[in-house]
mmCIF file of C-alpha atoms in Angstrom:
data_model
loop_
_atom_site.group_PDB
_atom_site.id
_atom_site.type_symbol
_atom_site.label_atom_id
_atom_site.label_comp_id
_atom_site.label_asym_id
_atom_site.label_seq_id
_atom_site.Cartn_x
_atom_site.Cartn_y
_atom_site.Cartn_z
ATOM 1 C CA MET Y 123 156.961 175.781 70.945
ATOM 2 C CA ARG Y 124 153.607 175.677 72.683
ATOM 3 C CA THR Y 125 152.499 178.757 70.731
ATOM 4 C CA ALA Y 126 153.441 177.119 67.415
ATOM 5 C CA ILE Y 127 151.547 173.948 68.321
ATOM 6 C CA THR Y 128 148.489 175.937 69.397
ATOM 7 C CA LYS Y 129 148.605 177.970 66.199
ATOM 8 C CA SER Y 130 148.900 174.813 64.104
ATOM 9 C CA TRP Y 131 145.964 173.124 65.801
ATOM 10 C CA LYS Y 132 143.795 176.221 65.541
ATOM 11 C CA ALA Y 133 144.644 176.545 61.850
ATOM 12 C CA THR Y 134 143.721 172.890 61.371
ATOM 13 C CA VAL Y 135 140.416 173.294 63.201
ATOM 14 C CA HIS Y 136 139.787 176.463 61.185
ATOM 15 C CA ALA Y 137 140.306 174.578 57.930
ATOM 16 C CA VAL Y 138 138.204 171.606 59.006
ATOM 17 C CA THR Y 139 135.316 173.744 60.268
ATOM 18 C CA GLY Y 140 135.593 175.815 57.105
ATOM 19 C CA LEU Y 141 134.107 172.951 55.099
ATOM 20 C CA PRO Y 142 130.702 172.737 56.838
ATOM 21 C CA VAL Y 143 130.548 176.495 57.334
ATOM 22 C CA ALA Y 144 131.286 177.084 53.642
ATOM 23 C CA VAL Y 145 128.667 174.510 52.671
ATOM 24 C CA VAL Y 146 126.046 176.255 54.810
ATOM 25 C CA THR Y 147 126.919 179.828 53.854
ATOM 26 C CA GLY Y 148 127.473 178.982 50.194
ATOM 27 C CA SER Y 149 124.143 177.178 50.001
ATOM 28 C CA LEU Y 150 122.380 180.091 51.662
ATOM 29 C CA VAL Y 151 123.778 182.809 49.402
ATOM 30 C CA HIS Y 152 123.351 180.761 46.222
ATOM 31 C CA THR Y 153 119.762 179.901 47.112
ATOM 32 C CA THR Y 154 119.073 183.497 48.094
ATOM 33 C CA GLY Y 155 120.628 184.681 44.852
ATOM 34 C CA VAL Y 156 118.267 182.524 42.817
ATOM 35 C CA ILE Y 157 115.286 183.714 44.872
ATOM 36 C CA ALA Y 158 116.457 187.321 44.455
ATOM 37 C CA LEU Y 159 116.513 186.926 40.672
ATOM 38 C CA VAL Y 160 112.909 185.750 40.796
ATOM 39 C CA MET Y 161 112.012 188.634 43.117
ATOM 40 C CA ALA Y 162 113.730 191.163 40.849
ATOM 41 C CA ALA Y 163 111.740 189.915 37.867
ATOM 42 C CA SER Y 164 108.452 190.100 39.792
ATOM 43 C CA ILE Y 165 106.495 193.011 41.218
ATOM 44 C CA VAL Y 166 108.730 193.004 44.317
ATOM 45 C CA GLY Y 167 111.503 194.676 42.337
ATOM 46 C CA ALA Y 168 115.296 194.731 42.301
ATOM 47 C CA PRO Y 169 115.874 196.917 45.421
ATOM 48 C CA ALA Y 170 113.968 194.505 47.681
ATOM 49 C CA ALA Y 171 115.761 191.543 46.094
ATOM 50 C CA ARG Y 172 119.146 193.197 46.621
ATOM 51 C CA GLU Y 173 118.378 193.963 50.258
ATOM 52 C CA THR Y 174 117.384 190.325 50.804
ATOM 53 C CA VAL Y 175 120.693 189.122 49.347
ATOM 54 C CA PHE Y 176 122.619 191.617 51.465
ATOM 55 C CA ALA Y 177 120.793 190.596 54.654
ATOM 56 C CA VAL Y 178 121.584 186.893 54.170
ATOM 57 C CA SER Y 179 125.165 187.682 53.162
ATOM 58 C CA ARG Y 180 125.593 189.860 56.262
ATOM 59 C CA ALA Y 181 124.379 187.038 58.517
ATOM 60 C CA CYS Y 182 126.926 184.719 56.887
ATOM 61 C CA THR Y 183 129.624 187.359 57.411
ATOM 62 C CA ILE Y 184 128.801 187.548 61.118
ATOM 63 C CA LEU Y 185 129.173 183.742 61.329
ATOM 64 C CA GLN Y 186 132.528 183.828 59.542
ATOM 65 C CA ARG Y 187 133.743 186.706 61.747
ATOM 66 C CA SER Y 188 133.114 184.658 64.875
ATOM 67 C CA ARG Y 189 135.052 181.749 63.325
ATOM 68 C CA PHE Y 190 138.046 183.920 62.461
ATOM 69 C CA ALA Y 191 137.992 185.533 65.910
ATOM 70 C CA ALA Y 192 137.771 182.234 67.813
ATOM 71 C CA LEU Y 193 140.291 180.214 65.814
ATOM 72 C CA LEU Y 194 142.698 182.741 64.281
ATOM 73 C CA SER Y 195 142.354 185.560 66.853
ATOM 74 C CA GLU Y 196 141.583 187.995 64.046
ATOM 75 C CA GLU Y 197 138.805 190.549 64.533
ATOM 76 C CA LEU Y 198 137.257 191.505 61.218
ATOM 77 C CA THR Y 199 135.456 194.836 61.151
ATOM 78 C CA LEU Y 200 131.846 194.433 60.083
ATOM 79 C CA PRO Y 201 131.047 196.967 57.324
ATOM 80 C CA PRO Y 202 127.925 199.146 57.657
ATOM 81 C CA ALA Y 203 124.828 197.453 56.275
ATOM 82 C CA ARG Y 204 124.188 200.388 53.927
ATOM 83 C CA HIS Y 205 127.593 200.115 52.232
ATOM 84 C CA LYS Y 206 126.728 198.555 48.859
ATOM 85 C CA ALA Y 207 130.253 197.888 47.590
ATOM 86 C CA ALA Y 208 131.256 196.044 50.777
ATOM 87 C CA SER Y 209 127.935 194.156 50.756
ATOM 88 C CA TRP Y 210 128.545 192.927 47.215
ATOM 89 C CA ARG Y 211 132.088 191.852 48.108
ATOM 90 C CA GLY Y 212 130.723 189.926 51.074
ATOM 91 C CA PHE Y 213 128.209 188.175 48.819
ATOM 92 C CA TRP Y 214 130.920 187.099 46.373
ATOM 93 C CA TYR Y 215 133.150 185.909 49.218
ATOM 94 C CA HIS Y 216 130.446 183.554 50.473
ATOM 95 C CA ALA Y 217 129.444 182.539 46.957
ATOM 96 C CA ALA Y 218 132.935 181.930 45.550
ATOM 97 C CA ALA Y 219 136.095 182.659 47.553
ATOM 98 C CA GLY Y 220 134.793 181.316 50.862
ATOM 99 C CA CYS Y 221 133.431 178.214 49.172
ATOM 100 C CA LEU Y 222 136.768 177.547 47.475
ATOM 101 C CA THR Y 223 138.968 177.977 50.553
ATOM 102 C CA GLY Y 224 136.426 176.371 52.864
ATOM 103 C CA ILE Y 225 135.230 173.352 50.911
ATOM 104 C CA VAL Y 226 138.354 172.544 48.888
ATOM 105 C CA GLY Y 227 140.742 173.500 51.671
ATOM 106 C CA GLY Y 228 138.762 171.637 54.318
ATOM 107 C CA ALA Y 229 138.557 168.558 52.104
ATOM 108 C CA ILE Y 230 142.324 168.601 51.541
ATOM 109 C CA ILE Y 231 143.103 168.858 55.257
ATOM 110 C CA ILE Y 232 140.622 166.137 56.162
ATOM 111 C CA ALA Y 233 142.056 163.893 53.429
ATOM 112 C CA LEU Y 234 145.646 164.423 54.589
ATOM 113 C CA TRP Y 235 144.807 163.713 58.218
ATOM 114 C CA SER Y 236 142.743 160.670 57.255
ATOM 115 C CA LEU Y 237 145.602 159.230 55.208
ATOM 116 C CA ALA Y 238 148.073 159.955 58.030
ATOM 117 C CA ILE Y 239 145.899 158.119 60.552
ATOM 118 C CA VAL Y 240 145.335 155.182 58.206
ATOM 119 C CA SER Y 241 149.066 154.961 57.461
ATOM 120 C CA ALA Y 242 149.864 154.958 61.189
ATOM 121 C CA LEU Y 243 147.212 152.401 62.160
ATOM 122 C CA LEU Y 244 147.402 150.083 59.173
ATOM 123 C CA PRO Y 245 150.439 148.058 60.417
ATOM 124 C CA VAL Y 246 148.994 147.799 63.923
ATOM 125 C CA PHE Y 247 145.604 146.315 63.055
ATOM 126 C CA GLN Y 248 146.742 143.931 60.318
ATOM 127 C CA SER Y 249 147.653 140.288 61.022
ATOM 128 C CA PRO Y 250 151.159 139.022 60.210
ATOM 129 C CA GLY Y 251 151.656 138.060 56.608
ATOM 130 C CA THR Y 252 149.331 140.795 55.281
ATOM 131 C CA PHE Y 253 150.781 142.485 52.226
ATOM 132 C CA VAL Y 254 150.043 146.032 51.035
ATOM 133 C CA PHE Y 255 151.642 147.169 47.801
ATOM 134 C CA GLY Y 256 153.754 144.032 47.936
ATOM 135 C CA GLN Y 257 155.071 144.845 51.410
ATOM 136 C CA ASP Y 258 154.651 142.607 54.449
ATOM 137 C CA LEU Y 259 153.134 144.822 57.131
ATOM 138 C CA SER Y 260 154.616 142.731 59.959
ATOM 139 C CA THR Y 261 158.256 143.660 59.278
ATOM 140 C CA PRO Y 262 159.939 146.547 61.160
ATOM 141 C CA VAL Y 263 161.101 148.076 57.895
ATOM 142 C CA THR Y 264 157.525 148.304 56.601
ATOM 143 C CA TRP Y 265 156.354 149.758 59.906
ATOM 144 C CA THR Y 266 159.058 152.388 59.665
ATOM 145 C CA ILE Y 267 158.019 153.252 56.100
ATOM 146 C CA PHE Y 268 154.343 153.618 56.987
ATOM 147 C CA TYR Y 269 155.085 155.662 60.116
ATOM 148 C CA THR Y 270 157.405 157.905 58.108
ATOM 149 C CA ILE Y 271 154.640 158.399 55.552
ATOM 150 C CA SER Y 272 152.218 159.139 58.406
ATOM 151 C CA VAL Y 273 154.540 161.762 59.904
ATOM 152 C CA PHE Y 274 155.075 163.315 56.467
ATOM 153 C CA LEU Y 275 151.298 163.521 55.927
ATOM 154 C CA VAL Y 276 150.799 165.128 59.354
ATOM 155 C CA VAL Y 277 153.456 167.736 58.590
ATOM 156 C CA ALA Y 278 151.926 168.318 55.168
ATOM 157 C CA ALA Y 279 148.464 168.658 56.732
ATOM 158 C CA ILE Y 280 149.707 171.206 59.279
ATOM 159 C CA ALA Y 281 151.590 173.202 56.624
ATOM 160 C CA ALA Y 282 148.558 173.131 54.346
ATOM 161 C CA ALA Y 283 146.298 174.206 57.216
ATOM 162 C CA LEU Y 284 148.549 177.168 58.042
ATOM 163 C CA MET Y 285 148.742 178.166 54.376
ATOM 164 C CA LEU Y 286 144.967 177.856 53.917
ATOM 165 C CA ALA Y 287 144.358 179.866 57.091
ATOM 166 C CA ARG Y 288 146.535 182.698 55.773
ATOM 167 C CA LEU Y 289 144.872 182.528 52.355
ATOM 168 C CA ASP Y 290 141.366 182.467 53.806
ATOM 169 C CA LEU Y 291 142.183 185.293 56.219
ATOM 170 C CA LYS Y 292 143.609 187.419 53.407
ATOM 171 C CA ALA Y 293 140.518 186.849 51.280
ATOM 172 C CA ALA Y 294 138.255 187.665 54.225
ATOM 173 C CA GLN Y 295 140.176 190.822 55.060
ATOM 174 C CA VAL Y 296 139.889 192.035 51.463
ATOM 175 C CA MET Y 297 136.272 191.022 50.836
ATOM 176 C CA LEU Y 298 134.521 191.120 54.226
ATOM 177 C CA GLN Y 299 135.892 194.462 55.439
ATOM 178 C CA LEU Y 300 136.011 198.029 54.205
ATOM 179 C CA THR Y 301 139.075 198.999 52.220
ATOM 180 C CA ARG Y 302 141.368 201.691 53.608
ATOM 181 C CA THR Y 303 139.831 204.241 51.253
ATOM 182 C CA GLU Y 304 136.319 203.176 52.241
ATOM 183 C CA GLU Y 305 137.245 203.401 55.934
ATOM 184 C CA LEU Y 306 138.427 206.979 55.438
ATOM 185 C CA GLU Y 307 135.278 207.815 53.488
ATOM 186 C CA GLN Y 308 133.186 206.236 56.240
ATOM 187 C CA ARG Y 309 135.037 208.207 58.889
ATOM 188 C CA VAL Y 310 134.492 211.444 56.976
ATOM 189 C CA GLU Y 311 130.805 210.589 56.646
ATOM 190 C CA VAL Y 312 130.498 209.864 60.373
ATOM 191 C CA LEU Y 313 132.323 213.090 61.257
ATOM 192 C CA THR Y 314 130.108 215.021 58.857
ATOM 193 C CA GLU Y 315 126.985 213.542 60.424
ATOM 194 C CA SER Y 316 128.321 214.245 63.921
ATOM 195 C CA ARG Y 317 129.101 217.839 62.990
ATOM 196 C CA ALA Y 318 125.622 218.254 61.516
ATOM 197 C CA GLU Y 319 124.110 216.871 64.723
ATOM 198 C CA VAL Y 320 126.177 219.322 66.786
ATOM 199 C CA VAL Y 321 125.080 222.230 64.566
ATOM 200 C CA ASP Y 322 121.439 221.141 64.798
ATOM 201 C CA ALA Y 323 121.715 220.749 68.567
ATOM 202 C CA ALA Y 324 123.267 224.212 68.922
ATOM 203 C CA ASP Y 325 120.516 225.728 66.775
ATOM 204 C CA ALA Y 326 117.841 223.927 68.802
ATOM 205 C CA GLU Y 327 119.432 225.244 72.002
ATOM 206 C CA ARG Y 328 119.373 228.797 70.611
ATOM 207 C CA ARG Y 329 115.677 228.387 69.810
ATOM 208 C CA ARG Y 330 115.014 227.127 73.355
ATOM 209 C CA ILE Y 331 116.882 230.060 74.900
ATOM 210 C CA GLU Y 332 114.961 232.447 72.641
ATOM 211 C CA ARG Y 333 111.642 230.964 73.775
ATOM 212 C CA ASP Y 334 112.668 231.074 77.438
ATOM 213 C CA LEU Y 335 113.769 234.697 77.200
ATOM 214 C CA HIS Y 336 110.692 235.698 75.224
ATOM 215 C CA ASP Y 337 108.250 233.968 77.554
ATOM 216 C CA GLY Y 338 110.120 234.702 80.794
ATOM 217 C CA ALA Y 339 112.531 237.593 81.237
ATOM 218 C CA GLN Y 340 111.130 239.638 78.351
ATOM 219 C CA GLN Y 341 107.559 239.478 79.675
ATOM 220 C CA ARG Y 342 108.719 240.456 83.154
ATOM 221 C CA LEU Y 343 110.599 243.440 81.755
ATOM 222 C CA VAL Y 344 107.512 244.506 79.781
ATOM 223 C CA SER Y 345 105.442 244.331 82.954
ATOM 224 C CA LEU Y 346 108.079 246.240 84.922
ATOM 225 C CA ALA Y 347 108.364 248.956 82.273
ATOM 226 C CA MET Y 348 104.576 249.357 82.159
ATOM 227 C CA ASN Y 349 104.319 249.621 85.952
ATOM 228 C CA LEU Y 350 107.112 252.147 86.107
ATOM 229 C CA GLY Y 351 105.515 254.110 83.257
ATOM 230 C CA MET Y 352 102.180 254.206 85.091
ATOM 231 C CA ALA Y 353 103.951 255.233 88.282
ATOM 232 C CA ARG Y 354 105.833 257.951 86.416
ATOM 233 C CA GLU Y 355 102.584 259.402 85.061
ATOM 234 C CA SER Y 356 100.320 258.964 88.076
ATOM 235 C CA LEU Y 357 102.519 259.760 91.091
ATOM 236 C CA SER Y 358 102.394 263.547 90.988
ATOM 237 C CA ASP Y 359 102.414 264.139 94.752
ATOM 238 C CA VAL Y 360 105.937 262.783 95.414
ATOM 239 C CA ASP Y 361 109.020 264.958 95.581
ATOM 240 C CA ASP Y 362 111.171 265.649 92.539
ATOM 241 C CA ARG Y 363 113.990 263.307 93.566
ATOM 242 C CA ALA Y 364 111.618 260.336 93.763
ATOM 243 C CA ARG Y 365 110.102 261.245 90.382
ATOM 244 C CA GLU Y 366 113.594 261.412 88.883
ATOM 245 C CA VAL Y 367 114.426 257.966 90.290
ATOM 246 C CA ILE Y 368 111.192 256.516 88.892
ATOM 247 C CA ALA Y 369 111.822 258.166 85.513
ATOM 248 C CA ALA Y 370 115.386 256.856 85.400
ATOM 249 C CA ALA Y 371 114.206 253.361 86.330
ATOM 250 C CA HIS Y 372 111.528 253.538 83.626
ATOM 251 C CA ASP Y 373 114.082 254.570 80.990
ATOM 252 C CA GLU Y 374 116.499 251.840 82.096
ATOM 253 C CA ALA Y 375 113.740 249.233 81.932
ATOM 254 C CA LYS Y 376 112.821 250.313 78.388
ATOM 255 C CA GLN Y 377 116.465 250.260 77.351
ATOM 256 C CA ALA Y 378 116.958 246.811 78.865
ATOM 257 C CA LEU Y 379 113.816 245.609 77.069
ATOM 258 C CA THR Y 380 115.149 246.958 73.761
ATOM 259 C CA GLU Y 381 118.521 245.262 74.255
ATOM 260 C CA LEU Y 382 116.854 241.996 75.261
ATOM 261 C CA ARG Y 383 114.664 242.073 72.155
ATOM 262 C CA GLN Y 384 117.742 242.615 70.011
ATOM 263 C CA LEU Y 385 119.466 239.720 71.781
ATOM 264 C CA VAL Y 386 116.467 237.446 71.238
ATOM 265 C CA ARG Y 387 116.336 238.390 67.564
ATOM 266 C CA GLY Y 388 120.048 237.596 67.300
ATOM 267 C CA LEU Y 389 119.616 234.183 68.901
ATOM 268 C CA HIS Y 390 116.825 232.904 66.687
ATOM 269 C CA PRO Y 391 113.856 234.930 65.439
ATOM 270 C CA ALA Y 392 110.525 233.268 66.118
ATOM 271 C CA VAL Y 393 109.181 234.437 62.764
ATOM 272 C CA LEU Y 394 111.785 232.260 61.042
ATOM 273 C CA ASP Y 395 110.232 229.114 62.514
ATOM 274 C CA HIS Y 396 106.635 230.142 61.919
ATOM 275 C CA ARG Y 397 106.739 231.893 58.540
ATOM 276 C CA GLY Y 398 110.061 231.016 56.938
ATOM 277 C CA LEU Y 399 112.924 232.913 55.337
ATOM 278 C CA ASP Y 400 110.862 235.371 53.307
ATOM 279 C CA ALA Y 401 109.116 236.875 56.331
ATOM 280 C CA ALA Y 402 112.201 236.770 58.568
ATOM 281 C CA LEU Y 403 114.466 238.407 55.986
ATOM 282 C CA SER Y 404 111.795 240.991 55.142
ATOM 283 C CA GLY Y 405 111.899 242.056 58.793
ATOM 284 C CA ILE Y 406 115.638 242.630 58.953
ATOM 285 C CA ALA Y 407 115.636 244.265 55.506
ATOM 286 C CA ALA Y 408 112.965 246.704 56.693
ATOM 287 C CA ARG Y 409 115.031 247.549 59.796
ATOM 288 C CA SER Y 410 118.272 248.004 57.841
ATOM 289 C CA PRO Y 411 119.714 251.579 58.044
ATOM 290 C CA VAL Y 412 120.792 251.161 54.407
ATOM 291 C CA PRO Y 413 117.872 250.755 51.971
ATOM 292 C CA ALA Y 414 117.672 247.066 51.107
ATOM 293 C CA HIS Y 415 115.895 245.374 48.214
ATOM 294 C CA LEU Y 416 115.008 241.747 48.944
ATOM 295 C CA SER Y 417 114.076 239.005 46.491
ATOM 296 C CA VAL Y 418 113.244 235.541 47.885
ATOM 297 C CA ASP Y 419 112.359 232.555 45.705
ATOM 298 C CA VAL Y 420 112.273 229.475 47.937
ATOM 299 C CA THR Y 421 109.458 227.141 46.919
ATOM 300 C CA LYS Y 422 110.521 224.343 49.291
ATOM 301 C CA ARG Y 423 111.751 225.233 52.765
ATOM 302 C CA PRO Y 424 115.196 223.949 53.708
ATOM 303 C CA SER Y 425 115.992 222.486 57.108
ATOM 304 C CA PRO Y 426 115.700 224.778 60.173
ATOM 305 C CA THR Y 427 119.496 224.781 60.538
ATOM 306 C CA VAL Y 428 120.067 225.935 56.955
ATOM 307 C CA GLU Y 429 117.332 228.576 57.330
ATOM 308 C CA ALA Y 430 118.976 229.870 60.496
ATOM 309 C CA ILE Y 431 122.393 230.090 58.829
ATOM 310 C CA ALA Y 432 120.900 231.923 55.829
ATOM 311 C CA TYR Y 433 119.149 234.360 58.182
ATOM 312 C CA PHE Y 434 122.300 235.118 60.178
ATOM 313 C CA VAL Y 435 124.390 235.507 57.009
ATOM 314 C CA VAL Y 436 122.018 238.183 55.681
ATOM 315 C CA SER Y 437 121.677 239.818 59.120
ATOM 316 C CA GLU Y 438 125.443 240.024 59.673
ATOM 317 C CA ALA Y 439 126.035 241.190 56.110
ATOM 318 C CA LEU Y 440 123.548 244.045 56.533
ATOM 319 C CA THR Y 441 125.189 245.008 59.822
ATOM 320 C CA ASN Y 442 128.617 245.102 58.123
ATOM 321 C CA VAL Y 443 127.232 247.203 55.272
ATOM 322 C CA ALA Y 444 125.766 249.709 57.706
ATOM 323 C CA LYS Y 445 129.007 249.929 59.707
ATOM 324 C CA HIS Y 446 131.729 249.851 57.073
ATOM 325 C CA ALA Y 447 130.517 250.075 53.472
ATOM 326 C CA SER Y 448 129.201 253.665 53.229
ATOM 327 C CA ALA Y 449 126.678 252.195 50.813
ATOM 328 C CA LYS Y 450 123.474 253.756 49.529
ATOM 329 C CA ALA Y 451 121.662 250.507 48.669
ATOM 330 C CA VAL Y 452 121.849 246.759 49.166
ATOM 331 C CA ASP Y 453 120.399 244.029 46.941
ATOM 332 C CA ILE Y 454 119.648 240.658 48.558
ATOM 333 C CA THR Y 455 118.708 237.652 46.450
ATOM 334 C CA VAL Y 456 117.747 234.292 47.980
ATOM 335 C CA ARG Y 457 116.717 231.384 45.780
ATOM 336 C CA ARG Y 458 116.648 227.638 45.951
ATOM 337 C CA VAL Y 459 117.682 225.614 42.909
ATOM 338 C CA GLY Y 460 117.400 221.877 43.412
ATOM 339 C CA ASP Y 461 119.170 220.977 46.634
ATOM 340 C CA VAL Y 462 121.172 224.201 46.956
ATOM 341 C CA LEU Y 463 120.127 227.487 48.568
ATOM 342 C CA TYR Y 464 121.876 230.469 46.919
ATOM 343 C CA LEU Y 465 122.311 233.821 48.694
ATOM 344 C CA THR Y 466 123.733 236.937 47.075
ATOM 345 C CA ILE Y 467 124.226 240.194 49.015
ATOM 346 C CA ARG Y 468 125.463 243.106 46.887
ATOM 347 C CA ASP Y 469 126.101 246.656 48.048
ATOM 348 C CA ASP Y 470 127.326 249.753 46.211
ATOM 349 C CA GLY Y 471 129.734 250.802 48.944
ATOM 350 C CA VAL Y 472 133.443 251.500 49.032
ATOM 351 C CA GLY Y 473 134.543 247.848 48.949
ATOM 352 C CA GLY Y 474 137.718 246.532 50.532
ATOM 353 C CA ALA Y 475 136.036 243.861 52.656
ATOM 354 C CA ASP Y 476 138.498 241.102 53.566
ATOM 355 C CA PRO Y 477 137.441 237.954 55.505
ATOM 356 C CA ALA Y 478 141.024 237.552 56.739
ATOM 357 C CA ARG Y 479 140.954 240.911 58.537
ATOM 358 C CA GLY Y 480 137.462 240.952 60.004
ATOM 359 C CA SER Y 481 135.911 238.612 62.525
ATOM 360 C CA GLY Y 482 132.430 239.190 61.095
ATOM 361 C CA LEU Y 483 133.038 237.679 57.664
ATOM 362 C CA ARG Y 484 135.269 235.003 59.154
ATOM 363 C CA GLY Y 485 132.477 234.029 61.534
ATOM 364 C CA LEU Y 486 130.026 233.870 58.621
ATOM 365 C CA SER Y 487 132.416 231.610 56.725
ATOM 366 C CA GLN Y 488 132.649 229.277 59.718
ATOM 367 C CA ARG Y 489 128.853 229.177 60.046
ATOM 368 C CA VAL Y 490 128.451 228.357 56.363
ATOM 369 C CA SER Y 491 131.151 225.686 56.360
ATOM 370 C CA SER Y 492 129.480 223.954 59.325
ATOM 371 C CA VAL Y 493 126.895 222.581 56.876
ATOM 372 C CA ASP Y 494 129.414 222.069 54.016
ATOM 373 C CA GLY Y 495 128.420 225.331 52.391
ATOM 374 C CA THR Y 496 130.651 227.841 50.616
ATOM 375 C CA LEU Y 497 131.023 231.594 51.055
ATOM 376 C CA ARG Y 498 132.806 233.816 48.545
ATOM 377 C CA VAL Y 499 133.502 237.527 48.900
ATOM 378 C CA SER Y 500 134.315 239.856 46.010
ATOM 379 C CA SER Y 501 135.141 243.318 47.272
ATOM 380 C CA PRO Y 502 137.599 245.319 45.181
ATOM 381 C CA ALA Y 503 138.614 248.779 46.332
ATOM 382 C CA GLY Y 504 135.887 251.198 45.328
ATOM 383 C CA GLY Y 505 133.251 248.454 45.343
ATOM 384 C CA PRO Y 506 130.934 246.890 44.796
ATOM 385 C CA THR Y 507 131.030 244.178 47.466
ATOM 386 C CA VAL Y 508 129.316 240.914 46.562
ATOM 387 C CA ILE Y 509 128.886 238.063 49.041
ATOM 388 C CA THR Y 510 127.822 234.779 47.446
ATOM 389 C CA VAL Y 511 126.767 231.845 49.614
ATOM 390 C CA GLU Y 512 125.788 228.303 48.652
ATOM 391 C CA LEU Y 513 124.102 226.148 51.293
ATOM 392 C CA PRO Y 514 123.303 222.480 50.576
ATOM 393 C CA CYS Y 515 119.718 221.508 51.421
ATOM 394 C CA GLU Y 516 118.235 218.135 52.178
ATOM 395 C CA SER Y 517 116.452 216.449 49.307
#
């Protein structure tokens, strides 16, 4: 019972406060709309005018959200400011739907309550012998009639307030929030952005590790190898066992330095940052055991993350060709068309490459898909094998 009474009073207050709120918000958006039309026709332009309308509409939405939360215990989700469709719906809510439910609904509730109060108080404050509609207000029968009318008006006001609250809430939920489809699209967009941030962070961490290894451990190994080499050449008066130990240590240091350099190149080649894809890919093509022909046509550099993925795709593909393809030549084509970077790696080997059976191609596919790219492999038995990659680039 107490819950029903509380709900009824809150719905009534919601309807009554809806009138002044609708007057304020409606006046703001209508005035802003007129100003925006003038702005759109002037040198300011339509985009600035639209953003002005959206900003005012968003402020009105925030006000309405607080009203719904306080009086109807309904939390409306505020759409992102950049969502144009939701912003336009919010504008039309404040300009039309909100005005209708707020002003008309508030006026109806206020009128019903006013009539109920007048009907209840009219017999009390009138002197005996006063007639209204031909009825003497001093008789008990007339009092009963007016009080019955007053109770009926109160019930009607409460019912109307509850109905208006539901109607206004439904309109607000439809027009001031994202639709279910838009919510899913927004979630996909957020997840895509988060994934891109993770990929960028991982690539930045690889670059940091590469710099640390290059400037730290690699330099120390170079110094160690040089010292051991000088010791190996200059210490001629030590016994043979000591010379063998020094020689072995020198060879181990050189081997460790070679492996570290290969590891650093696999993490993130410095030349990729400084000189771009053409220089970086030229280096791995020159080192390829299988003769590789490289063609790069990238007039505008993509993002560092996309460059790194392109580099590792070509590097891994050349490694697979050398290990498994028995090929005599490889053709590598890299070109950017619009906002897409295209890579094609073609070898004349035995074919039979299957991403489902090898971790190398599967890993490449995962790398490419991390930036919403696509990787396709055509490798019939007997060859040739063609790997085609499309990587989206920022505008």
